Amino acid sequence: MKAKELIPYIPDIDTFKRYGRVKRVVGLMIESQGPECSIGDVCWIRVISQKKTRKIQAEVVGFKEESVMLMPYASINEIAPGSLVEATGQTLEVRMGHQLIGSVVDSLGQPMDGGVLPKGLSAIPTEQSPPNPLSRPPIEEPLEVGVRPIDSLLTVGKGQRIGIFAGSGVGKSTLLGMIARNTKADVNVIALIGERGREVREFIERDLGPEGLKKTIVVAATSDQPALMRIKGAFTATAIAEYFRDKGMNVMFMMDSVTRVAMAQREVGLAVGEPPATRGYTPSVFAILPKLLERTGTNEFGSITAFYTVLVDGDDMNEPIADTVRGILDGHLVLDRNLANKGQFPAINILKSVSRLMNHLASEEHQKAAERIRDLLSTYLNSEDLINIGAYKRGASREIDEAIDFYPKIISFLKQKTNEAISMDEAIQSLIQLADEGDWA
């Protein structure tokens, strides 16, 4: 850059450093007198540990009278009254590039294996605005996920956002692993938010496997980390997906789970002083969800197809977070505990699940076959109690007789082993054959 080109930028350079001092720590909230800063800015808190000075990263989350409210990204055990607080004047950024594909990073973008970041990475802000609605191309192309019930009966498009709603222990992580291994997307970005520490490695080694990890970046923020780190894990993973989308790639994004992001935001909101609104969730929870979920999808460069898991408390599909997320996304898959107990995996309840874009993505023949299978399944389940107790006599209804004959074949069609890879064309042809003849094997 020439000297003349530098001149307009010189007045914009801030040559001052701004400092404050810690006044009080209450729970996870740090109050400081100064420095001059804005909401979302990152600050450094200098602490003395064993006669050595080190810095703890924290973020400005609010103001109270003339005090700055900070929340740390790490433990606050060594912070004391009078600790120096240094403002950076910048929001959180992480470094990203193609070299990180195949690695596991934390909420700040640092390798979790203790290694160093490769050279040549670009700095990207973790918080960005969703794409302009008018710049989003319509979703017109299906995306193969390699799971037969989804590809055939709940077809997903490139850039669609789907919620996976389930209680604990019904197979969410296993289903995410199947999608990550079998999908035809260019790259996977997986956010593990609020997981048990044991489950992170198990997911990577068992559910994802070496083949899945080769084209995946995993962002992990375990349940023992501060609430702010769990929130930042979700925003960092979304920013990584956006980075690859802006490079023109088709990205498969998965977050497990949105509920734990909401719970972390509730912790922050209550600490700042927000009033609990709906079932203890603060207003900021319902403000942050659309800002986070709307960032995925299509833009003029590429697409992010997103799967968000939602933990439904007591299998209640109408609890506040599930209800809010379902209204934002483009479809939902419901994992049914009763199906899991019967040994049907993936335990997707086809009749309670919906892909809002399937009618735009599937051929007329494909749609008719899917409707036929849904009708047969619905007819059988509506009469299941009568059938099981022997109250139904064959010949009383032609539709029920047909549903009884087809039911075992439909259940066999909906089952898929975790290590079984099935192409989308195979899934659709099997569906059409089953709907027409019932000869699927």
Short mmCIF file of C-alpha atoms in Angstrom, two decimals:
data_model
loop_
_atom_site.label_atom_id
_atom_site.label_comp_id
_atom_site.label_asym_id
_atom_site.label_seq_id
_atom_site.Cartn_x
_atom_site.Cartn_y
_atom_site.Cartn_z
CA MET A 1 0.00 0.00 0.00
CA LYS A 2 1.35 3.43 -0.96
CA ALA A 3 1.87 6.27 1.54
CA LYS A 4 -0.88 8.36 -0.10
CA GLU A 5 -3.38 5.52 0.36
CA LEU A 6 -2.58 5.40 4.08
CA ILE A 7 -3.39 9.06 4.76
CA PRO A 8 -7.24 8.72 4.92
CA TYR A 9 -6.93 5.91 7.45
CA ILE A 10 -4.65 7.69 9.94
CA PRO A 11 -7.42 9.76 11.60
CA ASP A 12 -9.39 6.55 12.20
CA ILE A 13 -6.60 4.90 14.20
CA ASP A 14 -7.29 4.82 17.95
CA THR A 15 -3.97 5.32 19.75
CA PHE A 16 -5.43 5.08 23.27
CA LYS A 17 -5.84 2.04 25.45
CA ARG A 18 -8.80 2.09 27.80
CA TYR A 19 -8.70 0.47 31.24
CA GLY A 20 -10.99 -0.14 34.16
CA ARG A 21 -10.86 -2.03 37.45
CA VAL A 22 -12.93 -4.88 38.86
CA LYS A 23 -15.31 -3.69 41.61
CA ARG A 24 -17.33 -6.79 42.38
CA VAL A 25 -17.96 -10.39 41.33
CA VAL A 26 -21.41 -11.91 41.89
CA GLY A 27 -21.77 -15.48 40.64
CA LEU A 28 -20.54 -15.43 37.05
CA MET A 29 -21.03 -11.69 36.66
CA ILE A 30 -18.08 -9.30 36.95
CA GLU A 31 -18.72 -5.61 37.63
CA SER A 32 -15.97 -3.15 36.77
CA GLN A 33 -15.53 0.61 36.96
CA GLY A 34 -14.81 1.31 33.30
CA PRO A 35 -13.37 0.89 30.72
CA GLU A 36 -15.15 2.73 27.92
CA CYS A 37 -16.66 -0.03 25.76
CA SER A 38 -19.79 -1.29 23.99
CA ILE A 39 -22.07 -4.32 24.29
CA GLY A 40 -20.37 -7.37 22.75
CA ASP A 41 -16.82 -6.00 23.07
CA VAL A 42 -14.11 -8.36 24.27
CA CYS A 43 -12.03 -7.25 27.27
CA TRP A 44 -8.95 -8.70 28.97
CA ILE A 45 -8.90 -9.04 32.76
CA ARG A 46 -5.36 -9.18 34.12
CA VAL A 47 -4.95 -11.47 37.13
CA ILE A 48 -1.89 -12.45 39.16
CA SER A 49 -1.45 -16.19 39.68
CA GLN A 50 1.59 -17.60 41.48
CA LYS A 51 3.41 -14.29 40.99
CA LYS A 52 2.71 -14.47 37.26
CA THR A 53 0.36 -12.18 35.38
CA ARG A 54 -2.06 -13.71 32.93
CA LYS A 55 -5.11 -12.46 31.07
CA ILE A 56 -8.67 -13.80 31.10
CA GLN A 57 -10.97 -13.02 28.19
CA ALA A 58 -14.42 -11.62 29.01
CA GLU A 59 -17.26 -10.03 27.10
CA VAL A 60 -19.35 -6.97 27.85
CA VAL A 61 -22.95 -8.14 28.34
CA GLY A 62 -24.54 -5.08 29.91
CA PHE A 63 -24.28 -1.95 32.01
CA LYS A 64 -25.64 -1.15 35.48
CA GLU A 65 -25.66 2.53 36.39
CA GLU A 66 -21.99 3.41 35.76
CA SER A 67 -20.64 -0.13 36.03
CA VAL A 68 -19.67 -2.41 33.15
CA MET A 69 -21.09 -5.96 33.38
CA LEU A 70 -18.70 -8.63 32.08
CA MET A 71 -18.96 -12.38 31.71
CA PRO A 72 -15.79 -14.48 31.33
CA TYR A 73 -14.91 -17.10 28.75
CA ALA A 74 -12.98 -19.05 31.43
CA SER A 75 -12.87 -19.66 35.18
CA ILE A 76 -13.02 -16.56 37.40
CA ASN A 77 -11.33 -18.07 40.47
CA GLU A 78 -8.28 -15.78 40.36
CA ILE A 79 -10.10 -12.49 39.70
CA ALA A 80 -9.85 -10.08 42.63
CA PRO A 81 -11.12 -6.56 43.41
CA GLY A 82 -8.90 -4.06 41.61
CA SER A 83 -7.91 -6.45 38.78
CA LEU A 84 -7.14 -4.42 35.68
CA VAL A 85 -9.68 -4.59 32.81
CA GLU A 86 -8.40 -3.71 29.35
CA ALA A 87 -10.82 -2.90 26.51
CA THR A 88 -9.97 -4.17 23.01
CA GLY A 89 -12.70 -2.25 21.19
CA GLN A 90 -13.46 -5.35 19.11
CA THR A 91 -15.98 -8.17 19.13
CA LEU A 92 -14.94 -11.83 19.19
CA GLU A 93 -13.24 -13.13 16.05
CA VAL A 94 -12.02 -16.63 15.18
CA ARG A 95 -9.54 -17.73 12.56
CA MET A 96 -10.80 -20.03 9.84
CA GLY A 97 -9.71 -21.70 6.61
CA HIS A 98 -9.88 -24.94 4.64
CA GLN A 99 -6.87 -26.19 6.62
CA LEU A 100 -9.09 -26.70 9.68
CA ILE A 101 -11.38 -29.27 8.00
CA GLY A 102 -11.03 -32.51 9.95
CA SER A 103 -10.28 -30.82 13.28
CA VAL A 104 -12.09 -30.22 16.58
CA VAL A 105 -12.06 -26.68 17.98
CA ASP A 106 -13.52 -24.89 20.99
CA SER A 107 -15.86 -21.89 21.10
CA LEU A 108 -12.93 -19.51 20.50
CA GLY A 109 -11.74 -21.45 17.46
CA GLN A 110 -8.71 -22.99 19.21
CA PRO A 111 -7.79 -26.67 18.59
CA MET A 112 -9.02 -28.84 21.46
CA ASP A 113 -6.12 -31.28 21.13
CA GLY A 114 -3.71 -28.57 22.33
CA GLY A 115 -2.17 -28.03 18.92
CA VAL A 116 -1.54 -24.73 17.15
CA LEU A 117 -3.59 -23.19 14.37
CA PRO A 118 -2.13 -23.58 10.87
CA LYS A 119 -0.89 -20.51 9.01
CA GLY A 120 -2.84 -18.69 6.35
CA LEU A 121 -6.19 -18.52 8.16
CA SER A 122 -8.64 -15.62 7.87
CA ALA A 123 -10.19 -13.79 10.83
CA ILE A 124 -14.00 -13.84 10.84
CA PRO A 125 -16.42 -12.26 13.35
CA THR A 126 -18.62 -14.73 15.21
CA GLU A 127 -21.69 -12.48 15.18
CA GLN A 128 -23.00 -11.49 11.76
CA SER A 129 -26.33 -10.43 10.31
CA PRO A 130 -28.53 -12.95 8.46
CA PRO A 131 -28.52 -12.64 4.66
CA ASN A 132 -30.85 -10.10 3.11
CA PRO A 133 -34.17 -11.88 2.40
CA LEU A 134 -34.14 -10.63 -1.19
CA SER A 135 -30.66 -12.05 -1.76
CA ARG A 136 -31.70 -15.60 -0.80
CA PRO A 137 -32.23 -17.77 -3.90
CA PRO A 138 -35.28 -20.08 -3.71
CA ILE A 139 -34.55 -23.66 -2.62
CA GLU A 140 -35.14 -25.82 -5.68
CA GLU A 141 -32.56 -28.62 -5.48
CA PRO A 142 -32.86 -31.62 -3.12
CA LEU A 143 -29.89 -32.62 -0.95
CA GLU A 144 -29.10 -36.28 -0.36
CA VAL A 145 -28.60 -37.03 3.35
CA GLY A 146 -28.26 -40.82 3.03
CA VAL A 147 -31.08 -41.66 5.48
CA ARG A 148 -33.90 -43.50 3.70
CA PRO A 149 -36.93 -42.17 5.66
CA ILE A 150 -35.70 -38.58 5.21
CA ASP A 151 -34.69 -38.77 1.54
CA SER A 152 -37.92 -40.52 0.55
CA LEU A 153 -40.68 -39.21 2.83
CA LEU A 154 -39.21 -35.96 4.20
CA THR A 155 -37.04 -34.73 1.34
CA VAL A 156 -34.65 -31.92 2.29
CA GLY A 157 -33.42 -29.19 -0.05
CA LYS A 158 -30.06 -27.44 -0.23
CA GLY A 159 -30.34 -24.53 2.17
CA GLN A 160 -33.30 -25.85 4.15
CA ARG A 161 -33.33 -25.66 7.96
CA ILE A 162 -34.78 -28.63 9.85
CA GLY A 163 -35.38 -29.22 13.55
CA ILE A 164 -34.89 -32.65 15.16
CA PHE A 165 -37.22 -32.79 18.17
CA ALA A 166 -36.68 -35.53 20.73
CA GLY A 167 -36.30 -36.38 24.38
CA SER A 168 -33.04 -37.69 25.78
CA GLY A 169 -31.75 -41.08 24.64
CA VAL A 170 -33.92 -41.46 21.52
CA GLY A 171 -31.09 -41.40 18.95
CA LYS A 172 -30.42 -37.76 18.02
CA SER A 173 -26.63 -38.09 18.03
CA THR A 174 -26.75 -41.36 16.08
CA LEU A 175 -28.98 -39.76 13.42
CA LEU A 176 -26.65 -36.73 13.13
CA GLY A 177 -23.69 -39.09 12.69
CA MET A 178 -25.50 -40.96 9.90
CA ILE A 179 -26.28 -37.72 8.09
CA ALA A 180 -22.71 -36.42 8.45
CA ARG A 181 -21.22 -39.64 7.05
CA ASN A 182 -23.67 -40.13 4.17
CA THR A 183 -24.52 -36.62 3.00
CA LYS A 184 -23.40 -35.30 -0.38
CA ALA A 185 -22.65 -31.83 1.02
CA ASP A 186 -19.17 -30.37 0.43
CA VAL A 187 -18.32 -29.89 4.12
CA ASN A 188 -19.91 -30.56 7.52
CA VAL A 189 -19.86 -28.17 10.48
CA ILE A 190 -21.08 -29.74 13.73
CA ALA A 191 -21.68 -27.79 16.95
CA LEU A 192 -21.83 -29.84 20.16
CA ILE A 193 -23.24 -27.39 22.71
CA GLY A 194 -23.63 -28.31 26.37
CA GLU A 195 -22.69 -31.95 25.84
CA ARG A 196 -21.19 -34.09 28.55
CA GLY A 197 -17.40 -34.22 28.20
CA ARG A 198 -17.54 -37.98 27.70
CA GLU A 199 -19.97 -37.68 24.80
CA VAL A 200 -17.80 -35.41 22.65
CA ARG A 201 -15.13 -38.02 21.95
CA GLU A 202 -17.72 -40.79 21.70
CA PHE A 203 -19.65 -38.85 19.07
CA ILE A 204 -16.50 -38.15 17.06
CA GLU A 205 -15.20 -41.72 17.17
CA ARG A 206 -18.41 -43.78 17.15
CA ASP A 207 -21.16 -41.75 15.53
CA LEU A 208 -19.10 -39.60 13.15
CA GLY A 209 -16.22 -41.99 12.51
CA PRO A 210 -12.99 -41.37 10.56
CA GLU A 211 -14.82 -41.08 7.23
CA GLY A 212 -17.20 -38.44 8.54
CA LEU A 213 -14.44 -36.45 10.30
CA LYS A 214 -12.44 -36.11 7.06
CA LYS A 215 -14.88 -33.48 5.75
CA THR A 216 -16.05 -32.06 9.08
CA ILE A 217 -15.18 -29.30 11.53
CA VAL A 218 -16.48 -29.96 15.04
CA VAL A 219 -17.04 -27.08 17.50
CA ALA A 220 -17.42 -28.37 21.08
CA ALA A 221 -18.54 -26.45 24.17
CA THR A 222 -19.13 -28.88 27.03
CA SER A 223 -21.61 -28.45 29.88
CA ASP A 224 -18.90 -27.60 32.43
CA GLN A 225 -17.86 -24.45 30.57
CA PRO A 226 -19.28 -21.00 31.40
CA ALA A 227 -22.65 -20.08 29.89
CA LEU A 228 -21.03 -17.51 27.59
CA MET A 229 -18.74 -20.17 26.08
CA ARG A 230 -21.75 -22.35 25.26
CA ILE A 231 -23.48 -19.43 23.55
CA LYS A 232 -20.32 -18.50 21.66
CA GLY A 233 -19.93 -22.12 20.55
CA ALA A 234 -23.20 -21.81 18.63
CA PHE A 235 -22.24 -18.46 17.09
CA THR A 236 -18.71 -19.61 16.22
CA ALA A 237 -19.97 -22.76 14.49
CA THR A 238 -22.52 -20.72 12.52
CA ALA A 239 -19.79 -18.25 11.48
CA ILE A 240 -17.62 -21.15 10.28
CA ALA A 241 -20.51 -22.48 8.18
CA GLU A 242 -21.05 -19.00 6.75
CA TYR A 243 -17.36 -18.79 5.84
CA PHE A 244 -17.59 -21.91 3.66
CA ARG A 245 -20.97 -20.86 2.23
CA ASP A 246 -19.44 -17.57 1.09
CA LYS A 247 -16.77 -19.61 -0.70
CA GLY A 248 -19.55 -21.09 -2.87
CA MET A 249 -19.83 -24.42 -1.06
CA ASN A 250 -22.86 -26.45 -0.01
CA VAL A 251 -22.49 -26.82 3.76
CA MET A 252 -24.18 -29.33 6.07
CA PHE A 253 -24.57 -27.66 9.47
CA MET A 254 -25.67 -29.53 12.60
CA MET A 255 -26.18 -28.19 16.12
CA ASP A 256 -26.82 -30.35 19.17
CA SER A 257 -28.64 -28.70 20.79
CA VAL A 258 -30.50 -25.38 20.46
CA THR A 259 -32.14 -26.01 23.83
CA ARG A 260 -28.80 -25.83 25.65
CA VAL A 261 -27.98 -22.56 23.85
CA ALA A 262 -31.29 -21.18 25.10
CA MET A 263 -30.56 -22.38 28.64
CA ALA A 264 -27.13 -20.72 28.54
CA GLN A 265 -28.68 -17.46 27.34
CA ARG A 266 -31.19 -17.71 30.19
CA GLU A 267 -28.29 -17.94 32.65
CA VAL A 268 -26.74 -14.81 31.18
CA GLY A 269 -30.05 -12.95 31.10
CA LEU A 270 -30.88 -13.74 34.72
CA ALA A 271 -27.37 -12.74 35.82
CA VAL A 272 -27.70 -9.38 34.05
CA GLY A 273 -31.05 -8.79 35.74
CA GLU A 274 -33.63 -9.69 33.08
CA PRO A 275 -37.01 -10.80 34.44
CA PRO A 276 -37.98 -14.45 33.78
CA ALA A 277 -40.86 -14.48 31.27
CA THR A 278 -42.04 -17.82 29.90
CA ARG A 279 -41.29 -20.85 32.10
CA GLY A 280 -38.24 -19.07 33.47
CA TYR A 281 -36.81 -18.11 30.07
CA THR A 282 -35.87 -14.44 29.75
CA PRO A 283 -36.94 -12.22 26.81
CA SER A 284 -33.40 -12.24 25.37
CA VAL A 285 -33.70 -16.01 24.75
CA PHE A 286 -36.57 -15.49 22.30
CA ALA A 287 -34.71 -12.57 20.72
CA ILE A 288 -31.48 -14.51 20.15
CA LEU A 289 -33.06 -17.61 18.55
CA PRO A 290 -34.21 -16.04 15.25
CA LYS A 291 -30.94 -14.10 14.96
CA LEU A 292 -29.02 -17.38 15.25
CA LEU A 293 -31.27 -19.67 13.19
CA GLU A 294 -31.88 -17.21 10.34
CA ARG A 295 -28.15 -16.97 9.60
CA THR A 296 -28.18 -20.39 7.92
CA GLY A 297 -29.90 -21.13 4.63
CA THR A 298 -29.05 -19.88 1.15
CA ASN A 299 -27.35 -16.73 -0.07
CA GLU A 300 -26.06 -15.58 -3.45
CA PHE A 301 -22.85 -17.65 -3.07
CA GLY A 302 -23.79 -21.05 -1.61
CA SER A 303 -26.04 -22.79 0.88
CA ILE A 304 -26.11 -24.02 4.47
CA THR A 305 -28.47 -26.92 5.05
CA ALA A 306 -29.02 -26.99 8.81
CA PHE A 307 -30.22 -29.60 11.29
CA TYR A 308 -30.91 -28.30 14.81
CA THR A 309 -31.72 -30.71 17.61
CA VAL A 310 -34.22 -29.61 20.25
CA LEU A 311 -34.52 -31.38 23.60
CA VAL A 312 -38.21 -31.59 24.42
CA ASP A 313 -38.67 -31.72 28.17
CA GLY A 314 -40.82 -34.72 29.07
CA ASP A 315 -41.47 -35.24 25.33
CA ASP A 316 -43.64 -32.07 25.42
CA MET A 317 -43.61 -30.71 21.88
CA ASN A 318 -45.30 -27.48 22.97
CA GLU A 319 -42.74 -26.31 25.52
CA PRO A 320 -41.51 -22.73 24.81
CA ILE A 321 -38.19 -23.43 23.05
CA ALA A 322 -39.58 -26.25 20.90
CA ASP A 323 -42.58 -24.14 19.91
CA THR A 324 -40.43 -21.11 19.04
CA VAL A 325 -37.86 -23.08 17.03
CA ARG A 326 -40.55 -24.99 15.13
CA GLY A 327 -42.05 -21.67 14.03
CA ILE A 328 -38.71 -20.40 12.70
CA LEU A 329 -37.45 -23.47 10.80
CA ASP A 330 -38.51 -24.98 7.47
CA GLY A 331 -39.60 -28.34 8.84
CA HIS A 332 -39.18 -30.72 11.74
CA LEU A 333 -38.36 -34.37 12.40
CA VAL A 334 -39.93 -35.86 15.53
CA LEU A 335 -38.07 -38.76 17.13
CA ASP A 336 -40.56 -40.94 19.00
CA ARG A 337 -39.54 -42.74 22.20
CA ASN A 338 -42.20 -45.42 21.61
CA LEU A 339 -40.67 -46.27 18.22
CA ALA A 340 -37.19 -46.41 19.78
CA ASN A 341 -38.52 -48.78 22.46
CA LYS A 342 -39.81 -51.05 19.67
CA GLY A 343 -36.36 -51.12 18.06
CA GLN A 344 -37.20 -48.91 15.06
CA PHE A 345 -34.14 -46.79 14.25
CA PRO A 346 -33.96 -44.07 13.19
CA ALA A 347 -37.03 -43.51 15.39
CA ILE A 348 -38.61 -40.86 13.12
CA ASN A 349 -42.37 -40.49 13.54
CA ILE A 350 -43.29 -39.92 9.90
CA LEU A 351 -46.84 -38.74 10.62
CA LYS A 352 -45.70 -36.04 13.09
CA SER A 353 -42.77 -34.89 10.95
CA VAL A 354 -42.90 -32.53 7.99
CA SER A 355 -40.61 -31.00 5.38
CA ARG A 356 -42.20 -27.74 4.28
CA LEU A 357 -40.32 -27.76 0.97
CA MET A 358 -40.87 -31.36 -0.14
CA ASN A 359 -43.72 -30.43 -2.50
CA HIS A 360 -41.35 -28.07 -4.34
CA LEU A 361 -38.50 -30.61 -4.51
CA ALA A 362 -40.12 -33.97 -5.28
CA SER A 363 -41.56 -35.19 -8.58
CA GLU A 364 -45.30 -35.85 -8.87
CA GLU A 365 -44.72 -39.62 -8.81
CA HIS A 366 -42.55 -39.28 -5.71
CA GLN A 367 -45.18 -37.16 -3.93
CA LYS A 368 -47.99 -39.58 -4.72
CA ALA A 369 -45.94 -42.51 -3.39
CA ALA A 370 -45.14 -40.63 -0.18
CA GLU A 371 -48.82 -39.72 0.34
CA ARG A 372 -49.80 -43.34 -0.26
CA ILE A 373 -47.40 -44.62 2.41
CA ARG A 374 -48.52 -41.95 4.87
CA ASP A 375 -52.18 -42.90 4.29
CA LEU A 376 -51.49 -46.59 4.87
CA LEU A 377 -49.46 -45.89 8.01
CA SER A 378 -52.08 -43.51 9.38
CA THR A 379 -54.91 -46.00 8.71
CA TYR A 380 -53.10 -48.78 10.55
CA LEU A 381 -52.15 -46.66 13.57
CA ASN A 382 -55.69 -45.28 13.93
CA SER A 383 -56.98 -48.86 14.14
CA GLU A 384 -54.01 -50.41 15.96
CA ASP A 385 -55.77 -50.81 19.31
CA LEU A 386 -58.73 -52.61 17.73
CA ILE A 387 -56.37 -54.85 15.74
CA ASN A 388 -54.23 -55.76 18.75
CA ILE A 389 -57.16 -56.77 20.97
CA GLY A 390 -58.81 -58.77 18.18
CA ALA A 391 -61.86 -56.50 17.93
CA TYR A 392 -61.33 -55.91 14.21
CA LYS A 393 -62.50 -58.62 11.80
CA ARG A 394 -60.95 -58.88 8.36
CA GLY A 395 -63.26 -57.79 5.58
CA ALA A 396 -64.93 -55.03 7.57
CA SER A 397 -62.83 -52.36 5.82
CA ARG A 398 -60.80 -52.72 2.64
CA GLU A 399 -58.52 -49.82 3.66
CA ILE A 400 -57.70 -51.36 7.05
CA ASP A 401 -57.12 -54.79 5.49
CA GLU A 402 -54.67 -53.22 3.03
CA ALA A 403 -52.94 -51.28 5.83
CA ILE A 404 -52.52 -54.48 7.89
CA ASP A 405 -50.86 -56.21 4.91
CA PHE A 406 -48.54 -53.31 4.18
CA TYR A 407 -47.60 -52.32 7.74
CA PRO A 408 -44.68 -54.78 8.25
CA LYS A 409 -43.22 -53.77 4.87
CA ILE A 410 -43.50 -50.07 5.72
CA ILE A 411 -41.75 -50.55 9.08
CA SER A 412 -39.00 -52.55 7.35
CA PHE A 413 -38.63 -49.69 4.85
CA LEU A 414 -38.32 -47.09 7.61
CA LYS A 415 -35.57 -48.96 9.45
CA GLN A 416 -31.92 -48.37 8.55
CA LYS A 417 -28.73 -49.58 10.19
CA THR A 418 -26.31 -46.90 11.34
CA ASN A 419 -23.54 -48.13 9.04
CA GLU A 420 -25.84 -48.60 6.04
CA ALA A 421 -25.41 -46.10 3.19
CA ILE A 422 -28.38 -45.71 0.84
CA SER A 423 -28.47 -43.28 -2.07
CA MET A 424 -31.39 -40.93 -2.58
CA ASP A 425 -32.31 -42.54 -5.92
CA GLU A 426 -32.45 -45.97 -4.27
CA ALA A 427 -34.62 -44.64 -1.45
CA ILE A 428 -37.11 -42.97 -3.82
CA GLN A 429 -37.33 -45.99 -6.14
CA SER A 430 -37.91 -48.28 -3.16
CA LEU A 431 -40.65 -45.95 -1.93
CA ILE A 432 -42.40 -45.91 -5.31
CA GLN A 433 -42.13 -49.69 -5.61
CA LEU A 434 -43.54 -50.15 -2.11
CA ALA A 435 -46.44 -47.79 -2.78
CA ASP A 436 -47.28 -49.45 -6.11
CA GLU A 437 -46.83 -53.11 -5.32
CA GLY A 438 -45.75 -53.66 -1.74
CA ASP A 439 -42.92 -55.89 -2.96
CA TRP A 440 -40.11 -53.99 -1.20
CA ALA A 441 -37.59 -56.32 0.45
#
